[in-house]
């Protein structure tokens, strides 16, 4: 709908009221950012976001990431008001055990939450991964006259996300990849927990993003929903650049004594200040009571169902014209492995065991990958500038490259890039992989030295928390790596990550089992002699959906090497 004042004001005030009342009721939380971003939320969710509250999993929905996860009441209010299965009682139970309204948004718990956020900087990085996945899927599956993959990825983020170093890694890559359908709205309120950020955050953010190759829309009044909406409309026209919209806002907007102070950031306003805020906003309704006309203005159920129905029609036409591609797209987005994959995996393992080569396990890993990347077009590899050391590339995964217009280019063999040069950005790589996995359509894997898993650690933790199918290849996994010395030796890493450490020929078995959950595969730099041991491969494999898959050839073989 086209937003107009004063309806927009009331829609924004509904978010402000829900945020301050829920935080007050929980006696903890962050009212300031939701109150400050309320008008931005009206602009984006009231006018632009393509979603269907009745089906949060519609594959072509726009993705929305609340990178400043402490502002979770923004998202809960939006999900409730637009018609997701998040009743008002859940908002009354904000931050309570077993509620769907955790302190920070958690994917898989709350319908409509796309990723778990809270560790600042990772949300924007996940969003870069989602936008990348969209672009790559569109390249693979869209056909002339059939744009079945065609959505935006939107982000709200604050000063904290931009201060975190990972935002540099991710946003630099978003510029390099020309992710023009990524639109980030910066809540530029100049406040963080310790107060006015000016003394310790002096970056020129617009210039910083312009230098990354972003389209920057600066100095938008973040309390003018119409102005923000216009900026978003302009951003959607960006042909080859991601967009940063700098929204000037006041934290705690509406609160007479807390607005523009760090006290609004992370504590309840208190009963007296809430009363004053209600008066200042002209919001006369009791806590958790939203007038019918405000609900009606927010309601996105009908439009969402219509939007998805329209896409379903477009998909039916695509399916009629390109049945094989349509089938493959459905499989990929469901995250199911191809029917014959179990057999492929068994064949690869048998071949490795039969050959029993004396190679470094990173090489064994690459040999396994050679078979698996050929069988699984969804495997999207990469390395943080250690491709030749991690051995994550294969003949089916050429380097990913975009041309000047931002299109993904094919190599001279006609292959699309499927191996990402992340550059020296381990943390960015890990959180981008989380975003790719969350989007769906790909199984991301990426490599670095095991010792540098420390750089990526919190993103690995987030992948595990979110139960995402992300694979980390950690090579040079022992103190035996030698000449590089103690800086490059992993000592405590394997134990602290608590992962399996497959050896030698087990490399292919390791890869075979890494088709579900978050995994780290540790690989040696040095040759390892195959162990003399019995290999058994089950005749029945289990697919990701839990359905048994029959494998044609089962073996029980004994390796012939010492
Ligand atoms: C990686 C990380 N470090 C620290 C925190 C704790 N923390 C939560 S919010 C915040 C300040 C964020 O400031 P800003 O983004 O400006 O939010 P606002 O004050 O506008 O709500 C901090 C340090 C965190 N959530 N994540």
mmCIF file of N, CA and C in Angstrom, residues 190 195-202:
data_model
loop_
_atom_site.group_PDB
_atom_site.id
_atom_site.type_symbol
_atom_site.label_atom_id
_atom_site.label_comp_id
_atom_site.label_asym_id
_atom_site.label_seq_id
_atom_site.Cartn_x
_atom_site.Cartn_y
_atom_site.Cartn_z
ATOM 1 N N UNK A 190 23.574 7.749 16.347
ATOM 2 C CA UNK A 190 24.722 8.328 17.051
ATOM 3 C C UNK A 190 24.885 7.891 18.494
ATOM 4 N N UNK A 195 27.257 5.618 25.225
ATOM 5 C CA UNK A 195 26.843 7.024 25.050
ATOM 6 C C UNK A 195 26.929 7.473 23.601
ATOM 7 N N UNK A 196 27.154 8.780 23.421
ATOM 8 C CA UNK A 196 27.333 9.340 22.072
ATOM 9 C C UNK A 196 28.560 8.693 21.451
ATOM 10 N N UNK A 197 28.396 8.114 20.252
ATOM 11 C CA UNK A 197 29.513 7.344 19.675
ATOM 12 C C UNK A 197 30.615 8.216 19.079
ATOM 13 N N UNK A 198 30.321 9.491 18.914
ATOM 14 C CA UNK A 198 31.249 10.360 18.173
ATOM 15 C C UNK A 198 32.721 10.220 18.586
ATOM 16 N N UNK A 199 33.044 10.106 19.878
ATOM 17 C CA UNK A 199 34.477 10.040 20.205
ATOM 18 C C UNK A 199 35.176 8.765 19.725
ATOM 19 N N UNK A 200 34.435 7.667 19.567
ATOM 20 C CA UNK A 200 35.108 6.413 19.197
ATOM 21 C C UNK A 200 34.632 5.835 17.860
ATOM 22 N N UNK A 201 33.716 6.509 17.228
ATOM 23 C CA UNK A 201 33.229 6.024 15.930
ATOM 24 C C UNK A 201 33.165 7.224 14.988
ATOM 25 N N UNK A 202 34.335 7.526 14.403
ATOM 26 C CA UNK A 202 34.412 8.740 13.593
ATOM 27 C C UNK A 202 34.446 8.429 12.091
#
